[in-house]
Short mmCIF file of C-alpha atoms and ligand atoms in Angstrom, two decimals:
data_model
loop_
_atom_site.label_atom_id
_atom_site.label_comp_id
_atom_site.label_asym_id
_atom_site.label_seq_id
_atom_site.Cartn_x
_atom_site.Cartn_y
_atom_site.Cartn_z
CA MET A 9 5.38 20.85 -11.70
CA ALA A 10 3.50 17.68 -11.06
CA ILE A 11 3.80 14.48 -9.03
CA LEU A 12 3.45 11.35 -11.15
CA VAL A 13 1.53 8.63 -9.24
CA THR A 14 2.00 5.19 -10.80
CA GLY A 15 -0.70 2.84 -9.80
CA GLY A 16 -2.83 5.78 -8.85
CA ALA A 17 -6.19 4.00 -9.30
CA GLY A 18 -5.25 1.27 -6.84
CA PHE A 19 -6.21 1.02 -3.16
CA ILE A 20 -3.33 3.06 -1.62
CA GLY A 21 -2.75 5.05 -4.79
CA SER A 22 -6.26 6.43 -5.03
CA HIS A 23 -6.32 7.55 -1.37
CA THR A 24 -2.90 9.13 -1.82
CA CYS A 25 -4.17 11.04 -4.92
CA VAL A 26 -7.00 12.48 -2.78
CA GLU A 27 -4.65 13.63 -0.06
CA LEU A 28 -2.18 15.07 -2.55
CA LEU A 29 -4.94 17.10 -4.30
CA ASN A 30 -6.30 18.19 -0.94
CA ALA A 31 -2.83 19.38 -0.04
CA GLY A 32 -2.78 21.48 -3.20
CA GLU A 33 -0.36 19.26 -5.18
CA GLU A 34 -0.76 18.88 -8.92
CA ILE A 35 -0.81 15.18 -9.94
CA VAL A 36 -0.54 13.04 -13.06
CA VAL A 37 -1.89 9.57 -12.65
CA MET A 38 -0.89 6.40 -14.47
CA ASP A 39 -2.50 2.99 -14.14
CA ASN A 40 -3.30 -0.03 -16.30
CA PHE A 41 -6.33 -1.11 -14.28
CA TYR A 42 -4.67 -4.54 -13.70
CA ASN A 43 -5.94 -4.65 -10.14
CA SER A 44 -8.08 -1.51 -10.03
CA ASN A 45 -10.76 0.20 -12.05
CA SER A 46 -11.72 3.61 -13.43
CA ARG A 47 -14.37 4.14 -10.71
CA ALA A 48 -11.56 5.03 -8.39
CA LEU A 49 -10.63 7.94 -10.63
CA ASP A 50 -14.19 9.21 -10.55
CA GLY A 51 -14.13 8.84 -6.76
CA ILE A 52 -10.95 10.97 -6.47
CA LYS A 53 -12.50 13.70 -8.62
CA GLU A 54 -15.80 13.66 -6.65
CA ILE A 55 -14.15 13.76 -3.23
CA THR A 56 -11.68 16.57 -4.08
CA GLY A 57 -13.65 18.45 -6.75
CA LYS A 58 -10.37 18.60 -8.64
CA SER A 59 -9.26 17.15 -11.94
CA PHE A 60 -5.94 15.66 -13.07
CA LYS A 61 -4.37 14.09 -16.08
CA PHE A 62 -4.71 10.29 -16.39
CA TYR A 63 -2.77 7.89 -18.59
CA GLU A 64 -4.05 4.32 -18.98
CA ASP A 65 -0.61 2.79 -19.48
CA ASP A 66 1.45 -0.13 -18.41
CA MET A 67 4.79 0.20 -16.55
CA LEU A 68 6.31 -2.24 -19.04
CA ASP A 69 5.57 0.23 -21.89
CA MET A 70 8.69 2.35 -21.90
CA PRO A 71 7.62 4.65 -24.79
CA ALA A 72 4.36 5.39 -22.89
CA ILE A 73 6.26 6.37 -19.76
CA ASP A 74 8.57 8.51 -21.86
CA ARG A 75 5.52 10.25 -23.34
CA ILE A 76 4.22 11.07 -19.88
CA PHE A 77 7.54 12.71 -18.99
CA ALA A 78 7.69 14.52 -22.39
CA ASP A 79 4.10 15.87 -21.97
CA ASN A 80 4.40 16.94 -18.28
CA ASP A 81 6.84 18.70 -15.94
CA ILE A 82 7.25 15.79 -13.51
CA GLU A 83 8.96 16.92 -10.26
CA GLN A 84 8.61 13.66 -8.26
CA VAL A 85 7.33 10.11 -8.76
CA ILE A 86 5.36 8.09 -6.20
CA HIS A 87 5.67 4.50 -7.45
CA PHE A 88 2.80 2.16 -6.35
CA ALA A 89 2.32 0.16 -9.47
CA GLY A 90 3.21 -3.51 -9.02
CA TYR A 91 1.84 -6.96 -8.32
CA LYS A 92 1.19 -7.55 -4.57
CA CYS A 93 -0.36 -10.94 -4.00
CA VAL A 94 2.02 -13.04 -1.85
CA PRO A 95 0.59 -16.57 -2.67
CA GLU A 96 0.41 -15.71 -6.40
CA SER A 97 4.05 -14.59 -6.25
CA VAL A 98 5.05 -17.96 -4.86
CA GLN A 99 3.28 -19.65 -7.82
CA LYS A 100 4.62 -17.25 -10.42
CA PRO A 101 7.95 -15.84 -9.27
CA LEU A 102 9.10 -14.95 -12.79
CA VAL A 103 5.97 -13.00 -13.50
CA TYR A 104 6.40 -11.03 -10.21
CA TYR A 105 10.12 -10.33 -10.70
CA SER A 106 9.55 -9.45 -14.41
CA ASN A 107 6.66 -7.11 -13.83
CA ASN A 108 7.73 -5.40 -10.56
CA LEU A 109 11.36 -4.99 -11.41
CA ARG A 110 11.02 -4.09 -15.10
CA GLY A 111 8.34 -1.58 -14.28
CA THR A 112 10.60 0.07 -11.71
CA PHE A 113 13.65 0.02 -14.02
CA ASN A 114 11.54 1.72 -16.71
CA ILE A 115 10.41 4.48 -14.42
CA LEU A 116 13.82 5.10 -12.88
CA GLU A 117 15.52 5.14 -16.29
CA THR A 118 12.96 7.58 -17.57
CA MET A 119 13.43 9.82 -14.50
CA LYS A 120 17.15 9.81 -15.10
CA LYS A 121 16.68 10.76 -18.74
CA TYR A 122 14.48 13.68 -17.77
CA GLY A 123 16.52 14.78 -14.77
CA CYS A 124 13.81 13.97 -12.31
CA THR A 125 15.57 12.85 -9.11
CA LYS A 126 12.88 12.51 -6.41
CA PHE A 127 11.36 9.01 -5.97
CA VAL A 128 8.92 7.80 -3.28
CA PHE A 129 8.67 4.03 -3.23
CA SER A 130 5.79 1.96 -2.03
CA SER A 131 7.68 -0.65 -0.02
CA SER A 132 6.34 -2.98 2.63
CA ALA A 133 6.99 -4.30 6.12
CA THR A 134 7.57 -7.57 4.28
CA VAL A 135 11.21 -6.46 3.82
CA TYR A 136 11.74 -7.32 7.56
CA GLY A 137 10.96 -11.00 6.85
CA ILE A 138 9.87 -12.58 10.13
CA PRO A 139 11.18 -10.03 12.67
CA GLU A 140 12.91 -11.41 15.75
CA THR A 141 11.57 -8.71 18.05
CA VAL A 142 8.88 -6.03 18.00
CA PRO A 143 8.29 -3.20 17.61
CA VAL A 144 10.05 -3.23 14.27
CA LYS A 145 12.56 -0.43 13.62
CA GLU A 146 13.94 0.70 10.28
CA ASP A 147 17.42 -0.52 11.07
CA PHE A 148 16.34 -4.14 11.67
CA PRO A 149 17.84 -6.78 9.34
CA LEU A 150 16.16 -7.10 6.03
CA SER A 151 15.20 -10.34 4.28
CA ALA A 152 12.68 -11.69 1.80
CA ILE A 153 10.52 -14.69 2.49
CA ASN A 154 8.60 -14.88 -0.80
CA PRO A 155 9.05 -13.55 -4.38
CA TYR A 156 6.80 -10.56 -3.67
CA GLY A 157 9.01 -9.60 -0.75
CA SER A 158 12.11 -10.20 -2.89
CA THR A 159 10.91 -7.64 -5.41
CA LYS A 160 10.40 -5.03 -2.68
CA LEU A 161 13.82 -5.74 -1.19
CA ILE A 162 15.58 -5.68 -4.55
CA ILE A 163 13.99 -2.36 -5.40
CA GLU A 164 14.91 -0.92 -1.98
CA ASN A 165 18.53 -2.12 -2.50
CA LEU A 166 18.58 -0.66 -6.01
CA CYS A 167 17.49 2.72 -4.62
CA ARG A 168 20.18 2.63 -1.88
CA GLU A 169 22.85 1.72 -4.47
CA MET A 170 21.69 4.35 -6.90
CA TYR A 171 21.93 6.98 -4.18
CA ALA A 172 25.42 5.69 -3.15
CA ALA A 173 26.50 6.12 -6.83
CA ASP A 174 24.84 9.49 -7.37
CA SER A 175 24.03 11.54 -4.36
CA SER A 176 21.68 13.80 -6.28
CA TRP A 177 18.90 11.11 -6.04
CA THR A 178 16.35 11.58 -3.25
CA MET A 179 14.63 8.21 -2.73
CA ILE A 180 12.18 7.72 0.10
CA LEU A 181 11.26 4.11 0.91
CA LEU A 182 7.94 3.81 2.70
CA ARG A 183 7.41 0.50 4.49
CA TYR A 184 3.70 -0.07 5.00
CA PHE A 185 2.37 -2.32 7.69
CA ASN A 186 -1.25 -3.56 7.11
CA PRO A 187 -3.31 -0.95 5.24
CA VAL A 188 -7.06 -1.29 5.66
CA GLY A 189 -10.13 0.94 5.67
CA ALA A 190 -11.44 3.37 3.02
CA HIS A 191 -12.13 7.03 2.52
CA LYS A 192 -14.96 8.04 4.82
CA SER A 193 -17.05 9.30 1.89
CA GLY A 194 -17.34 5.68 0.73
CA LYS A 195 -16.36 6.76 -2.82
CA ILE A 196 -13.02 5.00 -2.88
CA GLY A 197 -11.75 1.92 -1.06
CA GLU A 198 -10.22 -1.51 -1.51
CA ASP A 199 -11.68 -2.94 -4.71
CA PRO A 200 -9.34 -5.74 -5.83
CA ASN A 201 -10.02 -7.81 -8.93
CA GLY A 202 -10.16 -11.59 -8.23
CA ILE A 203 -10.28 -13.53 -5.02
CA PRO A 204 -8.69 -11.67 -2.11
CA ASN A 205 -6.14 -13.15 0.28
CA ASN A 206 -5.65 -10.35 2.82
CA LEU A 207 -7.74 -10.28 5.97
CA MET A 208 -10.00 -7.23 5.47
CA PRO A 209 -11.06 -7.92 1.95
CA ILE A 210 -11.96 -11.48 3.05
CA VAL A 211 -13.92 -10.09 5.96
CA LEU A 212 -15.79 -7.74 3.60
CA ASP A 213 -16.64 -10.57 1.25
CA LYS A 214 -18.02 -12.58 4.16
CA ALA A 215 -20.02 -9.63 5.50
CA ALA A 216 -21.40 -9.02 1.98
CA GLY A 217 -22.44 -12.67 1.67
CA LYS A 218 -19.92 -13.31 -1.09
CA ARG A 219 -18.11 -16.10 0.68
CA ASP A 220 -19.23 -18.87 3.05
CA VAL A 221 -16.36 -19.25 5.39
CA LEU A 222 -14.22 -16.83 7.39
CA GLN A 223 -11.55 -18.47 9.51
CA VAL A 224 -9.09 -17.11 11.94
CA ALA A 225 -5.80 -18.53 10.58
CA GLY A 226 -4.67 -20.18 13.87
CA ASN A 227 -5.29 -19.50 17.51
CA ASP A 228 -2.31 -21.25 18.95
CA TYR A 229 0.30 -18.54 18.45
CA PRO A 230 2.17 -17.09 21.47
CA THR A 231 -0.11 -14.05 21.60
CA PRO A 232 -2.72 -12.95 24.18
CA ASP A 233 -5.68 -14.59 22.38
CA GLY A 234 -3.62 -17.00 20.23
CA SER A 235 -4.31 -15.31 16.87
CA CYS A 236 -1.66 -13.34 14.98
CA VAL A 237 -1.02 -9.69 15.82
CA ARG A 238 -0.51 -7.07 13.12
CA ASP A 239 -0.18 -3.30 12.83
CA TYR A 240 -3.32 -2.25 10.87
CA ILE A 241 -3.21 1.23 9.50
CA HIS A 242 -6.08 3.26 8.11
CA VAL A 243 -5.40 3.87 4.39
CA VAL A 244 -6.18 7.58 4.80
CA ASP A 245 -3.44 7.91 7.44
CA LEU A 246 -1.16 5.95 5.10
CA ALA A 247 -1.98 8.29 2.25
CA LYS A 248 -1.18 11.31 4.43
CA GLY A 249 2.19 9.72 5.12
CA HIS A 250 2.85 10.00 1.34
CA VAL A 251 2.00 13.74 1.39
CA ALA A 252 4.52 14.13 4.20
CA ALA A 253 7.13 12.11 2.19
CA VAL A 254 6.68 14.25 -0.87
CA LYS A 255 7.22 17.40 1.21
CA LYS A 256 10.31 15.78 2.82
CA ALA A 257 11.67 14.78 -0.62
CA ARG A 258 11.18 18.36 -1.86
CA ALA A 259 13.24 19.71 1.04
CA MET A 260 16.03 17.13 0.67
CA ASN A 261 19.04 17.37 -1.57
CA GLY A 262 19.77 13.62 -1.90
CA GLY A 263 19.37 10.71 0.45
CA CYS A 264 17.68 7.36 0.71
CA PRO A 265 15.91 7.04 4.06
CA ALA A 266 13.29 4.34 4.87
CA TYR A 267 10.28 5.00 7.13
CA ASN A 268 7.83 2.62 8.73
CA LEU A 269 4.27 3.67 8.14
CA GLY A 270 2.22 2.03 10.88
CA THR A 271 0.40 3.00 13.99
CA GLY A 272 2.73 1.30 16.45
CA ASN A 273 -0.26 -0.68 17.88
CA GLY A 274 -0.71 -4.41 17.38
CA TYR A 275 -4.18 -5.91 17.13
CA SER A 276 -4.98 -9.64 16.82
CA VAL A 277 -7.09 -11.17 14.11
CA ILE A 278 -9.81 -11.86 16.65
CA GLU A 279 -9.72 -8.24 17.92
CA ILE A 280 -10.19 -7.03 14.39
CA LEU A 281 -13.10 -9.41 13.68
CA ASP A 282 -14.77 -8.46 16.97
CA ALA A 283 -14.26 -4.72 16.25
CA PHE A 284 -15.79 -5.17 12.80
CA GLN A 285 -18.82 -6.91 14.29
CA ARG A 286 -19.22 -4.33 17.01
CA VAL A 287 -18.97 -1.17 14.92
CA ASN A 288 -21.01 -2.48 11.99
CA GLY A 289 -23.59 -4.55 13.89
CA ILE A 290 -22.79 -7.61 11.81
CA ASP A 291 -22.32 -11.18 12.91
CA LEU A 292 -19.45 -12.48 10.76
CA GLY A 293 -19.94 -16.08 11.80
CA TYR A 294 -16.22 -16.69 11.88
CA THR A 295 -14.57 -19.92 12.98
CA ILE A 296 -11.10 -20.92 14.02
CA GLY A 297 -9.11 -22.57 11.32
CA PRO A 298 -5.53 -23.82 10.85
CA ARG A 299 -2.50 -21.63 10.69
CA ARG A 300 -1.57 -20.09 7.34
CA ALA A 301 1.90 -21.03 6.10
CA GLY A 302 4.60 -18.40 6.55
CA ASP A 303 2.80 -16.15 9.06
CA ALA A 304 4.72 -14.40 11.84
CA ALA A 305 2.95 -14.51 15.20
CA THR A 306 3.36 -10.85 15.97
CA THR A 307 4.60 -7.85 13.99
CA TYR A 308 4.01 -4.19 14.53
CA SER A 309 5.98 -1.02 13.84
CA ASP A 310 7.91 1.53 15.70
CA PRO A 311 6.66 4.55 13.73
CA SER A 312 8.70 7.12 15.70
CA LEU A 313 11.17 7.85 12.94
CA ALA A 314 8.39 8.91 10.55
CA GLU A 315 6.95 11.13 13.28
CA LYS A 316 10.34 12.70 13.91
CA GLU A 317 11.51 13.15 10.34
CA LEU A 318 8.29 13.40 8.35
CA GLY A 319 6.14 15.05 10.96
CA TRP A 320 3.52 12.35 10.39
CA LYS A 321 1.61 10.20 12.72
CA ALA A 322 -1.38 7.83 12.21
CA GLU A 323 -4.55 9.14 13.87
CA LEU A 324 -7.35 6.75 13.11
CA GLY A 325 -8.11 3.60 15.07
CA ILE A 326 -9.41 0.10 14.26
CA GLU A 327 -13.01 1.13 14.73
CA ASP A 328 -12.60 3.80 11.98
CA MET A 329 -10.83 1.19 9.80
CA CYS A 330 -13.67 -1.38 10.15
CA ARG A 331 -16.48 1.16 9.82
CA ASP A 332 -15.03 2.92 6.74
CA ALA A 333 -14.09 -0.36 4.96
CA TRP A 334 -17.70 -1.63 5.36
CA SER A 335 -19.26 1.72 4.34
CA PHE A 336 -17.35 1.63 1.05
CA ARG A 337 -18.23 -1.95 0.41
CA LYS A 338 -21.92 -1.43 1.12
CA ILE A 339 -21.97 1.38 -1.51
CA ARG A 340 -20.17 -0.81 -4.08
CA GLU A 341 -22.55 -3.69 -3.46
CA ALA A 342 -25.57 -1.42 -4.02
CA GLU A 343 -23.96 0.02 -7.25
CA ASN A 344 -23.27 -3.46 -8.54
CA LYS A 345 -26.86 -4.59 -8.12
C1 LIG B 19 0.42 -9.78 3.91
C2 LIG B 19 1.69 -10.31 3.25
C3 LIG B 19 2.68 -9.16 3.29
C4 LIG B 19 2.07 -7.98 2.58
C5 LIG B 19 0.79 -7.54 3.28
C6 LIG B 19 0.10 -6.39 2.60
C7 LIG B 19 1.79 -12.74 3.64
C8 LIG B 19 2.47 -13.86 4.37
N1 LIG B 19 2.20 -11.46 3.92
O1 LIG B 19 0.66 -9.48 5.32
O2 LIG B 19 3.84 -9.56 2.65
O3 LIG B 19 3.02 -6.91 2.58
O4 LIG B 19 -0.09 -8.64 3.27
O5 LIG B 19 -0.56 -6.75 1.42
O6 LIG B 19 0.85 -12.95 2.87
N2 LIG B 19 -5.89 -14.02 8.32
C9 LIG B 19 -6.87 -14.79 8.90
N3 LIG B 19 -7.86 -15.26 8.10
C10 LIG B 19 -7.89 -15.02 6.77
C11 LIG B 19 -6.88 -14.19 6.21
C12 LIG B 19 -5.90 -13.69 7.01
O7 LIG B 19 -6.84 -15.01 10.11
O8 LIG B 19 -8.83 -15.47 6.07
C13 LIG B 19 -4.81 -13.50 9.20
C14 LIG B 19 -3.44 -13.85 8.75
O9 LIG B 19 -3.06 -15.09 9.20
C15 LIG B 19 -2.64 -12.67 9.39
C16 LIG B 19 -3.62 -11.51 9.41
O10 LIG B 19 -4.92 -12.08 9.20
O11 LIG B 19 -2.31 -13.00 10.70
C17 LIG B 19 -3.37 -10.50 8.40
O12 LIG B 19 -3.26 -11.16 7.14
P1 LIG B 19 -3.03 -10.39 5.77
O13 LIG B 19 -4.02 -9.33 5.62
O14 LIG B 19 -2.89 -11.36 4.69
O15 LIG B 19 -1.68 -9.59 6.02
P2 LIG B 19 -0.20 -10.09 6.36
O16 LIG B 19 -0.07 -11.57 6.32
O17 LIG B 19 0.21 -9.45 7.68
#
């Protein structure tokens, strides 16, 4: 019995594969390397000393998904594969809806065909839109403020409706806050193709001399230092949250709960940049810039439901996140020389 990890070569997927293997799970990994590369697979094997089956396939290729289920005894699916760049989703809504939704339909239809009923979905705190209060709890109102967010919300709704129609489905919706960091070995980390738009990859590019400007996107928000506050979570903690979810799904006989995966602590952009400089001894030379459109001033999680029901709690702090992210990047820079 194996766990199929779609998008398993990606940032969160690869760290989750490591934690699953370390927990003694058997995994089958699928990825089309759209926003990842095969070095992540080598990294997973080096860290764990374990091997696994890998399929270089696209979620839109239904016969390929079918083959994976025909060839393996898939007990559960963790579904990461999908496009995730918010500004790009605003430019190309049809591409985002088409890819993220059709990929999910394909996996769910194939699961149904093979009688596989346990699904863990890589959702996002984006489903809360701009929350009215913090900390954010799972029962807060849901809304989408961009096409990327719409795809997450539609898939969440689909899961809830599928469970309502057929209570044999166990679907666990994991709402990530802001994943950053890397495995402490430096063998896997965030390695996106193209120009990044999230804070930490931009910081890493600046630290590596790959970009000239690093700006705090606004310092006139109603927060202690004026910059936006987010709930940054170390990707290894996040990955462990998936191991807890898989165990929970195994113990459940139907249901569709959602869990926040965050630390419950909010840090400002300036606090993150200062922590990065402090732990890595690097002067980022950042400046204050204008606000970025669509940003909430403050958002952070209440992670207590995940602690209570999954027995999971984030353990690493922002210093670990900043140090591990930079360790990975330094190794990649040296390899690329
Ligand atoms: C973003 C997405 C969110 C998605 C999440 C994870 C938006 C509006 N939201 O969240 O839907 O689930 O990524 O992929 O894109 N910042 C700077 N300078 C920069 C870049 C960012 O100050 O050069 C600030 C941002 O204004 C924000 C914080 O850093 O306050 C974090 O930004 P980012 O990493 O993009 O995450 P979110 O916007 O929280």
